[in-house]
XYZ file of C-alpha atoms in Angstrom:
137
model
C 107.591 89.529 86.904
C 110.038 92.603 86.249
C 108.244 95.611 85.116
C 109.673 99.152 83.664
C 107.471 100.909 86.606
C 106.031 103.584 84.040
C 104.030 104.824 86.651
C 107.181 106.065 88.778
C 108.667 109.165 88.157
C 112.054 109.113 86.345
C 114.757 109.725 88.961
C 117.998 110.545 87.148
C 120.794 108.853 88.811
C 123.006 112.063 89.462
C 119.949 113.428 91.305
C 119.700 110.319 93.312
C 123.112 110.751 94.134
C 122.827 114.487 94.899
C 119.710 113.811 97.143
C 121.325 111.138 99.057
C 124.523 113.591 100.012
C 122.172 116.379 101.080
C 119.182 114.905 102.556
C 118.982 115.179 106.265
C 118.856 111.586 108.029
C 117.089 113.054 110.518
C 113.708 113.835 108.593
C 110.474 113.358 109.877
C 109.359 109.800 109.357
C 112.730 108.630 107.896
C 113.274 105.979 110.626
C 109.785 104.462 109.886
C 110.407 104.606 106.054
C 113.575 102.570 106.840
C 112.135 100.365 109.170
C 109.014 99.810 106.482
C 111.543 99.087 103.467
C 113.497 96.787 105.856
C 110.191 94.791 107.045
C 109.073 94.352 103.324
C 112.691 93.072 102.045
C 112.594 90.549 104.897
C 109.076 89.285 104.134
C 109.706 89.281 100.399
C 113.196 86.957 101.307
C 111.174 84.755 104.082
C 108.318 84.466 101.571
C 105.867 85.910 104.153
C 103.260 87.023 101.525
C 100.677 88.238 103.651
C 103.067 90.386 105.677
C 104.523 91.670 102.281
C 101.096 92.422 100.529
C 100.131 94.471 103.963
C 103.169 96.820 103.563
C 102.548 97.502 100.160
C 100.368 100.647 98.717
C 96.886 99.881 97.757
C 97.689 101.013 94.393
C 100.826 98.710 94.323
C 98.865 95.593 95.666
C 96.252 96.507 93.159
C 98.754 96.669 90.048
C 100.240 93.446 90.857
C 97.038 91.537 91.421
C 96.046 92.816 87.945
C 99.495 92.234 86.207
C 99.514 88.742 87.405
C 95.875 87.766 87.445
C 96.209 86.395 91.133
C 95.619 87.606 94.536
C 98.729 89.444 95.952
C 99.728 86.879 98.563
C 100.213 84.339 95.519
C 101.582 87.026 92.766
C 104.236 87.610 95.510
C 105.555 84.707 95.869
C 108.493 84.717 93.643
C 109.700 88.269 94.579
C 112.975 89.055 94.998
C 113.795 92.218 96.591
C 117.052 92.137 98.571
C 118.813 91.949 101.619
C 116.966 93.700 104.498
C 120.774 94.386 106.128
C 121.776 96.574 102.936
C 118.927 99.243 103.492
C 120.636 102.423 104.296
C 119.184 105.749 105.405
C 115.767 106.695 103.844
C 115.346 110.263 102.049
C 111.846 111.596 102.518
C 110.336 114.296 100.490
C 107.120 114.955 102.054
C 104.572 111.968 101.586
C 107.361 110.131 99.518
C 110.828 108.302 100.689
C 113.476 106.612 99.133
C 115.528 103.699 100.830
C 118.382 102.503 98.882
C 119.155 98.770 99.543
C 122.629 98.187 97.952
C 122.225 98.235 94.316
C 118.611 98.834 94.470
C 116.125 100.817 95.970
C 112.613 101.115 97.385
C 110.211 104.109 96.690
C 107.568 104.547 99.667
C 104.498 106.558 99.861
C 102.729 107.791 102.782
C 99.180 106.041 103.129
C 96.980 107.280 106.130
C 99.852 108.211 108.062
C 102.051 104.919 107.573
C 104.694 104.467 105.163
C 103.725 101.746 102.422
C 105.853 100.347 99.379
C 105.349 101.940 95.970
C 107.870 99.952 94.170
C 111.231 97.929 95.410
C 113.911 96.117 93.831
C 114.244 99.237 91.697
C 117.480 99.949 89.601
C 117.847 103.719 89.093
C 118.693 104.741 85.867
C 119.978 108.176 84.397
C 117.201 110.139 82.544
C 114.705 107.263 82.645
C 112.147 105.661 84.915
C 113.562 103.321 87.643
C 113.288 99.438 86.305
C 111.513 97.694 89.219
C 110.970 93.944 90.427
C 107.774 95.219 92.078
C 106.317 98.610 91.031
C 103.265 100.512 91.293
C 101.939 103.833 91.296
């Protein structure tokens, strides 16, 4: 189910490292973003597909349903996103956030005042779009 996440902006590794070093962990919404990422990782690892789908942005859920020709709860059954315990502090830029999760990351977007997963299981690659297990627009 791995996709190149073509709709995600390219995040050069050097820029991501710089952002991690300079981001303020007390940014408004950072704790909520981290919590949402952790909840999504827990839902994926326990195969709670209903909970995982509820945490996805509408665009990501729709993309997944189209890509897999199945409802979200069915399409997310085999998604492997990583361990919630590996989630680090969120970096927030307006209505977007990034939560590092060990070797991968979770991208979030704000939807109606709540953080929702835009992409997850993402490997950041220098000068290229992130390669994500679960990705959307």
